[in-house]
mmCIF file of C-alpha atoms in Angstrom:
data_model
loop_
_atom_site.group_PDB
_atom_site.id
_atom_site.type_symbol
_atom_site.label_atom_id
_atom_site.label_comp_id
_atom_site.label_asym_id
_atom_site.label_seq_id
_atom_site.Cartn_x
_atom_site.Cartn_y
_atom_site.Cartn_z
ATOM 1 C CA MET A 1 26.879 11.543 23.664
ATOM 2 C CA GLY A 2 27.586 12.169 19.929
ATOM 3 C CA GLN A 3 29.644 9.088 19.792
ATOM 4 C CA ILE A 4 26.622 6.893 21.247
ATOM 5 C CA TYR A 5 24.121 8.523 18.823
ATOM 6 C CA ASP A 6 26.480 8.122 15.821
ATOM 7 C CA PHE A 7 26.740 4.386 16.888
ATOM 8 C CA ILE A 8 23.001 4.212 16.973
ATOM 9 C CA TYR A 9 22.457 5.984 13.720
ATOM 10 C CA ASN A 10 24.840 3.537 11.953
ATOM 11 C CA LEU A 11 24.132 0.552 13.908
ATOM 12 C CA LEU A 12 22.915 -1.670 10.848
ATOM 13 C CA PRO A 13 25.995 -0.742 8.676
ATOM 14 C CA TYR A 14 28.292 -1.579 11.519
ATOM 15 C CA LEU A 15 26.777 -4.787 12.204
ATOM 16 C CA GLY A 16 27.059 -5.506 8.419
ATOM 17 C CA MET A 17 30.658 -4.583 8.538
ATOM 18 C CA TRP A 18 31.278 -6.690 11.654
ATOM 19 C CA LEU A 19 29.562 -9.719 9.651
ATOM 20 C CA TYR A 20 31.524 -9.315 6.819
ATOM 21 C CA GLY A 21 34.742 -9.155 8.748
ATOM 22 C CA PHE A 22 33.697 -12.278 10.570
ATOM 23 C CA LEU A 23 32.754 -14.310 7.431
ATOM 24 C CA ARG A 24 35.910 -13.177 5.905
ATOM 25 C CA SER A 25 37.959 -14.216 8.872
ATOM 26 C CA LEU A 26 36.410 -17.897 8.530
ATOM 27 C CA GLY A 27 38.295 -18.222 5.006
ATOM 28 C CA LEU A 28 35.111 -17.755 2.901
ATOM 29 C CA SER A 29 35.825 -16.279 -0.458
ATOM 30 C CA GLU A 30 34.192 -12.987 -1.563
ATOM 31 C CA GLU A 31 31.493 -14.544 -3.390
ATOM 32 C CA ALA A 32 30.695 -16.867 -0.499
ATOM 33 C CA VAL A 33 30.459 -14.016 1.790
ATOM 34 C CA PHE A 34 27.917 -11.910 -0.192
ATOM 35 C CA LEU A 35 26.042 -15.211 -0.841
ATOM 36 C CA VAL A 36 25.569 -15.606 2.980
ATOM 37 C CA VAL A 37 25.014 -11.976 3.825
ATOM 38 C CA GLY A 38 22.218 -11.995 0.954
ATOM 39 C CA LEU A 39 20.658 -15.069 2.687
ATOM 40 C CA ILE A 40 20.607 -13.530 5.921
ATOM 41 C CA LYS A 41 19.059 -10.310 4.703
ATOM 42 C CA ALA A 42 16.417 -12.405 3.100
ATOM 43 C CA PHE A 43 15.810 -14.253 6.136
ATOM 44 C CA LEU A 44 15.577 -11.086 8.192
ATOM 45 C CA LEU A 45 13.172 -9.390 5.878
ATOM 46 C CA ALA A 46 10.751 -12.260 5.317
ATOM 47 C CA ASN A 47 10.558 -12.528 8.987
ATOM 48 C CA PHE A 48 10.170 -8.928 9.213
ATOM 49 C CA GLY A 49 6.922 -9.380 7.065
ATOM 50 C CA LEU A 50 5.762 -12.428 8.769
ATOM 51 C CA ILE A 51 6.080 -10.790 12.435
ATOM 52 C CA GLY A 52 4.489 -7.827 11.013
ATOM 53 C CA PHE A 53 1.591 -9.768 9.711
ATOM 54 C CA ALA A 54 1.137 -11.417 13.133
ATOM 55 C CA ILE A 55 1.217 -8.164 15.054
ATOM 56 C CA LEU A 56 -0.947 -6.051 12.381
ATOM 57 C CA THR A 57 -3.661 -8.759 12.762
ATOM 58 C CA TYR A 58 -4.014 -8.129 16.461
ATOM 59 C CA VAL A 59 -3.360 -4.479 16.184
ATOM 60 C CA GLU A 60 -6.043 -4.007 13.524
ATOM 61 C CA ARG A 61 -8.550 -5.986 15.560
ATOM 62 C CA LYS A 62 -7.752 -3.797 18.676
ATOM 63 C CA ILE A 63 -8.265 -0.579 16.943
ATOM 64 C CA VAL A 64 -11.259 -1.189 15.055
ATOM 65 C CA ALA A 65 -12.578 -2.444 18.221
ATOM 66 C CA ARG A 66 -12.203 0.755 19.978
ATOM 67 C CA PHE A 67 -13.537 2.745 17.101
ATOM 68 C CA GLN A 68 -16.590 0.673 17.488
ATOM 69 C CA ASP A 69 -16.857 0.955 21.253
ATOM 70 C CA ARG A 70 -15.669 -2.866 21.593
ATOM 71 C CA LEU A 71 -12.947 -4.655 23.585
ATOM 72 C CA GLY A 72 -11.484 -6.765 20.685
ATOM 73 C CA PRO A 73 -9.266 -9.767 21.570
ATOM 74 C CA ASN A 74 -8.994 -10.311 25.101
ATOM 75 C CA VAL A 75 -8.892 -14.121 25.872
ATOM 76 C CA ALA A 76 -5.831 -15.487 24.455
ATOM 77 C CA GLY A 77 -3.331 -14.219 26.909
ATOM 78 C CA PRO A 78 -2.964 -10.640 28.546
ATOM 79 C CA TYR A 79 -5.165 -8.189 26.838
ATOM 80 C CA GLY A 80 -5.473 -10.721 24.070
ATOM 81 C CA ILE A 81 -1.897 -10.235 22.721
ATOM 82 C CA LEU A 82 -1.556 -14.172 22.130
ATOM 83 C CA GLN A 83 -4.645 -14.104 19.646
ATOM 84 C CA PRO A 84 -2.351 -14.281 16.558
ATOM 85 C CA VAL A 85 -0.803 -17.369 18.199
ATOM 86 C CA ALA A 86 -4.062 -18.969 18.558
ATOM 87 C CA ASP A 87 -5.065 -18.026 14.920
ATOM 88 C CA GLY A 88 -1.921 -19.715 13.601
ATOM 89 C CA ILE A 89 -2.573 -22.591 15.431
ATOM 90 C CA LYS A 90 -6.212 -22.975 14.261
ATOM 91 C CA LEU A 91 -5.212 -22.504 10.624
ATOM 92 C CA LEU A 92 -2.201 -24.975 10.997
ATOM 93 C CA THR A 93 -4.743 -27.553 12.332
ATOM 94 C CA LYS A 94 -7.637 -26.860 9.845
ATOM 95 C CA GLU A 95 -8.385 -29.360 7.071
ATOM 96 C CA ASP A 96 -6.689 -28.638 3.884
ATOM 97 C CA THR A 97 -9.320 -29.034 1.403
ATOM 98 C CA MET A 98 -9.216 -28.951 -2.492
ATOM 99 C CA PRO A 99 -12.537 -28.581 -4.675
ATOM 100 C CA ALA A 100 -13.424 -31.400 -6.997
ATOM 101 C CA GLY A 101 -12.401 -30.325 -10.445
ATOM 102 C CA ALA A 102 -9.674 -27.641 -9.443
ATOM 103 C CA ASP A 103 -6.715 -27.379 -11.317
ATOM 104 C CA ARG A 104 -4.211 -28.782 -8.805
ATOM 105 C CA TRP A 105 -0.899 -27.031 -9.789
ATOM 106 C CA VAL A 106 -2.612 -23.641 -10.362
ATOM 107 C CA TYR A 107 -4.709 -23.770 -7.299
ATOM 108 C CA ASN A 108 -1.788 -24.671 -5.151
ATOM 109 C CA LEU A 109 0.751 -22.249 -6.389
ATOM 110 C CA ALA A 110 -1.641 -19.096 -6.193
ATOM 111 C CA PRO A 111 -1.423 -18.708 -2.227
ATOM 112 C CA LEU A 112 2.349 -18.740 -2.701
ATOM 113 C CA ILE A 113 2.667 -16.522 -5.550
ATOM 114 C CA ILE A 114 0.337 -13.833 -3.598
ATOM 115 C CA ALA A 115 2.414 -14.290 -0.398
ATOM 116 C CA THR A 116 5.883 -14.117 -2.380
ATOM 117 C CA CYS A 117 4.939 -10.930 -4.443
ATOM 118 C CA ALA A 118 3.706 -9.325 -1.292
ATOM 119 C CA LEU A 119 7.059 -9.884 0.595
ATOM 120 C CA ALA A 120 9.435 -9.425 -2.364
ATOM 121 C CA PRO A 121 9.176 -5.427 -2.255
ATOM 122 C CA LEU A 122 10.696 -5.206 1.155
ATOM 123 C CA VAL A 123 14.097 -5.997 -0.309
ATOM 124 C CA VAL A 124 14.180 -2.187 -1.446
ATOM 125 C CA ILE A 125 12.803 -0.730 1.465
ATOM 126 C CA PRO A 126 15.448 1.360 3.344
ATOM 127 C CA PHE A 127 14.827 1.358 7.182
ATOM 128 C CA GLY A 128 17.495 3.558 7.887
ATOM 129 C CA PRO A 129 21.126 4.455 6.431
ATOM 130 C CA GLY A 130 22.627 1.232 5.041
ATOM 131 C CA ALA A 131 19.676 -0.685 6.220
ATOM 132 C CA ILE A 132 18.209 -1.949 3.134
ATOM 133 C CA GLY A 133 18.130 -5.352 1.253
ATOM 134 C CA ALA A 134 19.496 -4.245 -1.977
ATOM 135 C CA ASP A 135 19.869 -0.580 -2.857
ATOM 136 C CA LEU A 136 18.764 -1.154 -6.722
ATOM 137 C CA SER A 137 19.124 1.927 -9.123
ATOM 138 C CA ILE A 138 15.502 1.053 -10.283
ATOM 139 C CA GLY A 139 14.112 0.163 -6.707
ATOM 140 C CA VAL A 140 10.809 1.790 -7.533
ATOM 141 C CA LEU A 141 10.155 0.120 -10.635
ATOM 142 C CA TYR A 142 11.168 -2.929 -8.905
ATOM 143 C CA VAL A 143 8.449 -2.594 -6.253
ATOM 144 C CA LEU A 144 5.836 -1.797 -8.862
ATOM 145 C CA ALA A 145 6.737 -4.622 -11.241
ATOM 146 C CA VAL A 146 6.891 -7.340 -8.538
ATOM 147 C CA GLY A 147 3.914 -6.059 -6.394
ATOM 148 C CA SER A 148 1.898 -6.266 -9.632
ATOM 149 C CA GLY A 149 2.654 -9.910 -9.899
ATOM 150 C CA ALA A 150 -0.110 -10.681 -7.166
ATOM 151 C CA LEU A 151 -2.413 -9.963 -9.936
ATOM 152 C CA VAL A 152 -1.174 -13.242 -11.653
ATOM 153 C CA GLY A 153 -1.642 -15.106 -8.217
ATOM 154 C CA VAL A 154 -5.171 -13.609 -7.673
ATOM 155 C CA LEU A 155 -6.329 -14.732 -11.137
ATOM 156 C CA MET A 156 -4.643 -18.359 -10.677
ATOM 157 C CA ALA A 157 -6.787 -18.411 -7.343
ATOM 158 C CA GLY A 158 -10.063 -17.675 -8.961
ATOM 159 C CA TRP A 159 -9.397 -19.774 -12.169
ATOM 160 C CA GLY A 160 -7.919 -22.898 -10.474
ATOM 161 C CA SER A 161 -10.686 -23.057 -7.763
ATOM 162 C CA ASN A 162 -13.285 -24.557 -10.352
ATOM 163 C CA ASN A 163 -15.719 -21.994 -8.895
ATOM 164 C CA LYS A 164 -17.845 -19.503 -10.665
ATOM 165 C CA TYR A 165 -18.164 -17.262 -7.587
ATOM 166 C CA ALA A 166 -14.200 -17.295 -7.211
ATOM 167 C CA LEU A 167 -13.705 -16.647 -10.827
ATOM 168 C CA LEU A 168 -15.862 -13.740 -11.010
ATOM 169 C CA GLY A 169 -14.179 -12.418 -7.856
ATOM 170 C CA ALA A 170 -10.869 -12.957 -9.437
ATOM 171 C CA PHE A 171 -12.031 -10.964 -12.609
ATOM 172 C CA ARG A 172 -13.321 -8.268 -10.309
ATOM 173 C CA ALA A 173 -10.235 -8.099 -8.461
ATOM 174 C CA VAL A 174 -8.036 -7.774 -11.718
ATOM 175 C CA ALA A 175 -10.155 -5.138 -12.815
ATOM 176 C CA GLN A 176 -9.760 -3.308 -9.649
ATOM 177 C CA LEU A 177 -6.217 -3.594 -9.121
ATOM 178 C CA ILE A 178 -5.193 -2.919 -12.654
ATOM 179 C CA SER A 179 -7.360 0.201 -12.842
ATOM 180 C CA TYR A 180 -5.607 1.588 -9.642
ATOM 181 C CA GLU A 181 -2.330 0.684 -10.799
ATOM 182 C CA ILE A 182 -2.279 3.691 -13.296
ATOM 183 C CA PRO A 183 -2.838 6.669 -10.862
ATOM 184 C CA ALA A 184 -0.556 4.936 -8.521
ATOM 185 C CA VAL A 185 2.356 4.621 -11.145
ATOM 186 C CA LEU A 186 1.551 8.318 -12.432
ATOM 187 C CA SER A 187 1.941 9.548 -8.700
ATOM 188 C CA VAL A 188 5.062 7.602 -8.473
ATOM 189 C CA VAL A 189 6.444 9.129 -11.609
ATOM 190 C CA VAL A 190 5.915 12.584 -10.429
ATOM 191 C CA VAL A 191 8.373 11.745 -7.295
ATOM 192 C CA VAL A 192 10.954 10.167 -9.330
ATOM 193 C CA MET A 193 10.745 13.219 -11.688
ATOM 194 C CA ILE A 194 11.373 15.554 -8.885
ATOM 195 C CA ALA A 195 13.936 13.365 -7.282
ATOM 196 C CA GLY A 196 15.651 12.663 -10.337
ATOM 197 C CA THR A 197 16.303 8.883 -9.318
ATOM 198 C CA MET A 198 14.493 5.801 -9.032
ATOM 199 C CA SER A 199 16.591 4.696 -6.051
ATOM 200 C CA THR A 200 14.322 4.495 -2.697
ATOM 201 C CA VAL A 201 17.518 5.510 -0.937
ATOM 202 C CA GLY A 202 18.288 8.395 -3.471
ATOM 203 C CA ILE A 203 14.336 9.565 -2.998
ATOM 204 C CA VAL A 204 14.953 9.641 0.722
ATOM 205 C CA GLN A 205 18.020 11.651 0.512
ATOM 206 C CA ALA A 206 16.520 14.010 -2.022
ATOM 207 C CA GLN A 207 13.599 15.134 0.629
ATOM 208 C CA ASP A 208 15.107 18.041 2.458
ATOM 209 C CA VAL A 209 11.334 18.829 2.688
ATOM 210 C CA PRO A 210 9.155 15.802 2.794
ATOM 211 C CA TYR A 211 7.190 15.565 -0.582
ATOM 212 C CA LEU A 212 3.826 15.349 1.160
ATOM 213 C CA PHE A 213 4.224 19.068 1.565
ATOM 214 C CA VAL A 214 5.675 19.418 -1.968
ATOM 215 C CA LEU A 215 3.599 17.027 -4.027
ATOM 216 C CA PRO A 216 0.189 16.819 -1.703
ATOM 217 C CA VAL A 217 -1.881 15.858 -5.146
ATOM 218 C CA ALA A 218 0.505 12.772 -5.748
ATOM 219 C CA ALA A 219 0.700 11.783 -2.169
ATOM 220 C CA LEU A 220 -3.192 11.589 -2.147
ATOM 221 C CA ALA A 221 -3.564 9.800 -5.247
ATOM 222 C CA PHE A 222 -0.844 7.158 -4.177
ATOM 223 C CA LEU A 223 -2.508 6.677 -1.050
ATOM 224 C CA LEU A 224 -5.989 6.304 -2.546
ATOM 225 C CA SER A 225 -4.563 3.839 -4.943
ATOM 226 C CA GLY A 226 -2.706 1.939 -2.341
ATOM 227 C CA VAL A 227 -5.977 1.637 -0.335
ATOM 228 C CA ALA A 228 -7.646 0.147 -3.534
ATOM 229 C CA GLU A 229 -4.686 -2.202 -4.305
ATOM 230 C CA VAL A 230 -4.583 -3.499 -1.105
ATOM 231 C CA GLY A 231 -8.364 -4.204 -1.123
ATOM 232 C CA ARG A 232 -9.112 -2.371 1.959
ATOM 233 C CA THR A 233 -12.318 -0.460 2.952
ATOM 234 C CA PRO A 234 -13.981 1.094 1.129
ATOM 235 C CA PHE A 235 -12.286 -0.689 -1.768
ATOM 236 C CA ASP A 236 -12.820 -4.042 -0.427
ATOM 237 C CA LEU A 237 -14.928 -5.533 -3.191
ATOM 238 C CA LEU A 238 -12.209 -8.224 -3.631
ATOM 239 C CA GLU A 239 -14.056 -10.150 -1.077
ATOM 240 C CA ALA A 240 -17.562 -8.649 -1.006
ATOM 241 C CA GLU A 241 -19.252 -11.521 1.009
ATOM 242 C CA SER A 242 -22.843 -10.398 0.257
ATOM 243 C CA GLU A 243 -22.235 -10.085 -3.648
ATOM 244 C CA ILE A 244 -19.447 -12.820 -4.446
ATOM 245 C CA VAL A 245 -19.294 -14.946 -1.555
ATOM 246 C CA ALA A 246 -16.177 -13.896 -0.241
ATOM 247 C CA GLY A 247 -14.243 -13.703 -3.608
ATOM 248 C CA PHE A 248 -11.479 -15.236 -5.271
ATOM 249 C CA HIS A 249 -10.113 -17.111 -2.266
ATOM 250 C CA ILE A 250 -13.532 -18.599 -1.241
ATOM 251 C CA GLU A 251 -12.174 -22.085 -1.662
ATOM 252 C CA TYR A 252 -9.089 -21.753 0.363
ATOM 253 C CA SER A 253 -8.976 -23.045 3.885
ATOM 254 C CA GLY A 254 -6.009 -23.555 6.430
ATOM 255 C CA MET A 255 -2.463 -22.424 5.426
ATOM 256 C CA LYS A 256 -3.410 -21.718 2.028
ATOM 257 C CA PHE A 257 -5.885 -19.218 3.159
ATOM 258 C CA ALA A 258 -3.348 -17.710 5.787
ATOM 259 C CA LEU A 259 -1.024 -16.998 2.941
ATOM 260 C CA VAL A 260 -3.762 -15.037 0.987
ATOM 261 C CA PHE A 261 -4.412 -13.289 4.214
ATOM 262 C CA LEU A 262 -0.750 -12.577 4.700
ATOM 263 C CA GLY A 263 -0.526 -11.396 1.244
ATOM 264 C CA GLU A 264 -3.012 -8.660 2.128
ATOM 265 C CA PHE A 265 -1.502 -7.392 5.349
ATOM 266 C CA VAL A 266 2.016 -7.525 4.101
ATOM 267 C CA HIS A 267 1.000 -5.445 0.794
ATOM 268 C CA ALA A 268 -0.540 -3.034 3.311
ATOM 269 C CA LEU A 269 2.581 -2.896 5.228
ATOM 270 C CA VAL A 270 4.666 -2.446 2.065
ATOM 271 C CA VAL A 271 2.473 0.198 0.794
ATOM 272 C CA SER A 272 2.572 2.160 4.066
ATOM 273 C CA ALA A 273 6.537 1.784 4.080
ATOM 274 C CA LEU A 274 6.656 2.943 0.415
ATOM 275 C CA PHE A 275 4.399 6.039 1.106
ATOM 276 C CA ALA A 276 6.577 6.871 4.066
ATOM 277 C CA VAL A 277 9.801 6.674 1.425
ATOM 278 C CA LEU A 278 8.036 8.640 -1.302
ATOM 279 C CA PHE A 279 6.407 11.330 0.609
ATOM 280 C CA LEU A 280 7.434 11.442 4.343
ATOM 281 C CA GLY A 281 11.079 11.485 4.235
ATOM 282 C CA GLY A 282 11.801 7.923 4.797
ATOM 283 C CA TRP A 283 14.060 7.502 7.987
ATOM 284 C CA ARG A 284 14.940 11.046 8.179
ATOM 285 C CA GLY A 285 13.936 13.215 11.286
ATOM 286 C CA PRO A 286 15.484 14.682 14.043
ATOM 287 C CA TRP A 287 16.683 13.354 17.611
ATOM 288 C CA LEU A 288 15.179 9.928 17.018
ATOM 289 C CA PRO A 289 17.248 7.060 15.629
ATOM 290 C CA PRO A 290 16.388 6.512 11.862
ATOM 291 C CA TYR A 291 15.106 3.134 12.206
ATOM 292 C CA LEU A 292 12.420 4.585 15.005
ATOM 293 C CA TRP A 293 11.598 7.334 12.452
ATOM 294 C CA MET A 294 10.863 4.780 9.596
ATOM 295 C CA LEU A 295 8.706 2.685 11.911
ATOM 296 C CA ILE A 296 6.783 5.762 13.243
ATOM 297 C CA LYS A 297 5.939 6.762 9.618
ATOM 298 C CA MET A 298 5.012 3.478 8.630
ATOM 299 C CA SER A 299 2.737 3.269 11.627
ATOM 300 C CA VAL A 300 1.159 6.467 10.568
ATOM 301 C CA GLY A 301 0.063 4.879 7.062
ATOM 302 C CA ILE A 302 -1.002 1.628 8.490
ATOM 303 C CA PHE A 303 -3.365 3.234 11.116
ATOM 304 C CA LEU A 304 -4.857 5.354 8.312
ATOM 305 C CA PHE A 305 -5.809 1.921 6.640
ATOM 306 C CA PHE A 306 -7.413 0.683 9.817
ATOM 307 C CA TRP A 307 -9.158 4.172 10.405
ATOM 308 C CA LEU A 308 -10.600 4.041 6.950
ATOM 309 C CA ARG A 309 -12.020 0.388 7.852
ATOM 310 C CA ALA A 310 -13.628 1.524 10.876
ATOM 311 C CA THR A 311 -15.373 4.705 9.436
ATOM 312 C CA LEU A 312 -16.232 4.222 5.644
ATOM 313 C CA PRO A 313 -18.568 1.840 4.049
ATOM 314 C CA ARG A 314 -17.859 -0.374 1.056
ATOM 315 C CA ILE A 315 -18.728 1.588 -2.249
ATOM 316 C CA ARG A 316 -20.151 0.076 -5.289
ATOM 317 C CA ILE A 317 -18.029 -1.283 -8.114
ATOM 318 C CA ASP A 318 -19.192 1.328 -10.660
ATOM 319 C CA GLN A 319 -18.552 4.163 -8.190
ATOM 320 C CA MET A 320 -15.073 2.689 -7.465
ATOM 321 C CA LEU A 321 -14.331 2.685 -11.212
ATOM 322 C CA ASN A 322 -15.827 5.995 -11.894
ATOM 323 C CA LEU A 323 -13.767 7.524 -9.126
ATOM 324 C CA ASN A 324 -10.538 6.233 -11.214
ATOM 325 C CA TRP A 325 -11.276 6.483 -14.679
ATOM 326 C CA LYS A 326 -13.066 9.790 -14.221
ATOM 327 C CA PHE A 327 -11.363 11.551 -11.632
ATOM 328 C CA LEU A 328 -7.876 9.951 -10.147
ATOM 329 C CA THR A 329 -6.240 9.239 -13.621
ATOM 330 C CA PRO A 330 -7.116 12.425 -15.584
ATOM 331 C CA LEU A 331 -6.243 14.438 -12.254
ATOM 332 C CA MET A 332 -2.861 12.708 -12.267
ATOM 333 C CA ILE A 333 -2.115 12.965 -15.940
ATOM 334 C CA LEU A 334 -2.790 17.001 -15.736
ATOM 335 C CA ASN A 335 -0.528 16.836 -12.316
ATOM 336 C CA LEU A 336 2.147 15.171 -13.899
ATOM 337 C CA ILE A 337 2.085 17.684 -16.738
ATOM 338 C CA GLY A 338 1.727 20.819 -14.440
ATOM 339 C CA VAL A 339 4.430 19.755 -11.900
ATOM 340 C CA ALA A 340 6.968 19.375 -14.771
ATOM 341 C CA LEU A 341 6.141 22.501 -16.306
ATOM 342 C CA VAL A 342 6.086 24.313 -12.779
ATOM 343 C CA ASP A 343 9.359 22.863 -11.771
ATOM 344 C CA LYS A 344 11.112 23.483 -14.854
ATOM 345 C CA GLY A 345 9.937 27.220 -14.790
ATOM 346 C CA LEU A 346 11.042 27.770 -10.836
ATOM 347 C CA ARG A 347 14.512 25.990 -11.641
ATOM 348 C CA ALA A 348 14.946 28.266 -14.672
ATOM 349 C CA ALA A 349 13.987 31.267 -12.866
ATOM 350 C CA GLY A 350 16.816 30.286 -10.185
ATOM 351 C CA VAL A 351 14.220 29.455 -7.500
ATOM 352 C CA SER A 352 15.251 26.708 -5.076
ATOM 353 C CA GLY A 353 14.969 25.443 -1.626
ATOM 354 C CA GLY A 354 11.934 26.694 0.514
ATOM 355 C CA MET A 355 10.664 28.787 -2.279
ATOM 356 C CA TRP A 356 10.800 26.151 -4.782
ATOM 357 C CA ALA A 357 8.823 23.889 -2.269
ATOM 358 C CA ALA A 358 6.312 26.500 -1.626
ATOM 359 C CA GLY A 359 5.889 27.145 -5.514
ATOM 360 C CA LEU A 360 5.117 23.513 -6.113
ATOM 361 C CA PHE A 361 2.797 23.231 -3.127
ATOM 362 C CA LEU A 362 0.664 26.280 -4.049
ATOM 363 C CA PHE A 363 0.266 24.744 -7.489
ATOM 364 C CA ASN A 364 -0.536 21.308 -6.142
ATOM 365 C CA MET A 365 -3.245 23.013 -3.846
ATOM 366 C CA ALA A 366 -4.677 25.236 -6.778
ATOM 367 C CA MET A 367 -5.100 21.729 -8.845
ATOM 368 C CA LEU A 368 -6.539 19.927 -5.903
ATOM 369 C CA ILE A 369 -9.141 22.740 -5.055
ATOM 370 C CA GLY A 370 -10.085 23.052 -8.771
ATOM 371 C CA ALA A 371 -10.420 19.182 -9.173
ATOM 372 C CA LEU A 372 -12.876 19.020 -6.098
ATOM 373 C CA ALA A 373 -14.841 22.142 -7.256
ATOM 374 C CA LEU A 374 -15.358 21.169 -10.845
ATOM 375 C CA PRO A 375 -17.212 17.851 -10.117
ATOM 376 C CA GLY A 376 -19.592 19.944 -7.750
ATOM 377 C CA TYR A 377 -20.096 22.631 -10.350
ATOM 378 C CA LEU A 378 -21.132 19.887 -12.885
ATOM 379 C CA GLY A 379 -23.197 18.052 -10.424
ATOM 380 C CA ARG A 380 -25.249 21.100 -9.726
ATOM 381 C CA ARG A 381 -25.511 21.937 -13.317
ATOM 382 C CA ALA A 382 -26.739 18.393 -14.274
ATOM 383 C CA ARG A 383 -29.221 18.733 -11.291
ATOM 384 C CA MET A 384 -30.498 21.922 -12.413
ATOM 385 C CA ALA A 385 -30.903 20.629 -15.937
ATOM 386 C CA ALA A 386 -32.872 17.632 -14.600
ATOM 387 C CA LEU A 387 -35.082 19.946 -12.480
ATOM 388 C CA ALA A 388 -35.974 22.195 -15.535
ATOM 389 C CA ALA A 389 -36.626 19.161 -17.766
ATOM 390 C CA GLU A 390 -39.165 18.010 -14.820
ATOM 391 C CA ALA A 391 -40.663 21.183 -14.527
ATOM 392 C CA GLU A 392 -41.214 21.427 -18.364
ATOM 393 C CA ALA A 393 -42.759 17.907 -18.336
ATOM 394 C CA GLU A 394 -45.051 18.800 -15.514
ATOM 395 C CA ALA A 395 -46.131 21.854 -17.564
ATOM 396 C CA VAL A 396 -46.674 19.991 -20.873
ATOM 397 C CA GLU A 397 -48.878 17.319 -18.741
ATOM 398 C CA ALA A 398 -50.629 20.243 -17.017
ATOM 399 C CA ALA A 399 -51.542 21.888 -20.314
ATOM 400 C CA MET A 400 -52.553 18.717 -21.798
ATOM 401 C CA ALA A 401 -54.960 18.157 -18.952
ATOM 402 C CA ALA A 402 -56.320 21.535 -19.338
ATOM 403 C CA HIS A 403 -57.569 20.779 -22.984
#
């Protein structure tokens, strides 16, 4: 039984070694073998993103429909499972239009850049021991850098469309995405500081206790920032139809629109996978195979995205930016400094293991409670001041009326 579990646990490394030996037996050189293996990995990861995109479009419709007491897709195939296929056929056969006066190269390249920058971070996501495209020593930095490249595609789409609504939507999208990059990066820095490595595999291996229970403030900030960066409800101002006529991609149709749509869903998939790696222990877990644990943890993050969409209304852009600049970013700066000091103090005192994790957790909870209580206190004080000013004005008016 132990041998079977060991084989399942190391299935992908075994397949990799078999493939390497098979290619070498064909007489290929070392460089050629690495090239072929790299191409196979890229093909598998790209198809994982594409298949995940197709599945998520169906799953989201079903989940949101259940939240809203509807059936969701139920015509194309049993239980509507062929709906992604029907959508793909529809998008393939739709007319490919281009606005008059559009910048041809910029307009056409934008969807490709958005889709590529969404798929590229999958290279450093570990799905199990040895199941990773490339274990870079700066894996987290690579994800942040490549994922931010979608900003360029968004701006290109808005500018190249020669449409004022699209350009306005692109500017607003870039403002939103750049703003929420800051707390996301700060939360990742906290994890890297505690784990002592920027390798995604190293971060998973460092989590004897999942960092969700050690660094809950960083986990919450990363999740909120991820929702905003993906452009999901309640931060879906990138395509606020009632305000900017569907945003930066209003002029796209057919497969170009599908690439933009793919970028959004794959980005959500990557954020969920990165959340699982940084805060949920990645593939680590008892009894079940590691690949299954990773998929389960990714599914939890994705379900949260769908849950928020079905529950919360869209907020205003000033509320969204105020939440970032006046709450999340200052909180994460203080959290970074505080976690560094507490971690240093605990290690200097010789505290480790569960007591070290409990100490950091208590500090994070105290900071979170204080951060949530302070706006309430300031809000009450502002309301009392406004009521006092109103009462004083009424008293002055009454005195003047009496005279």
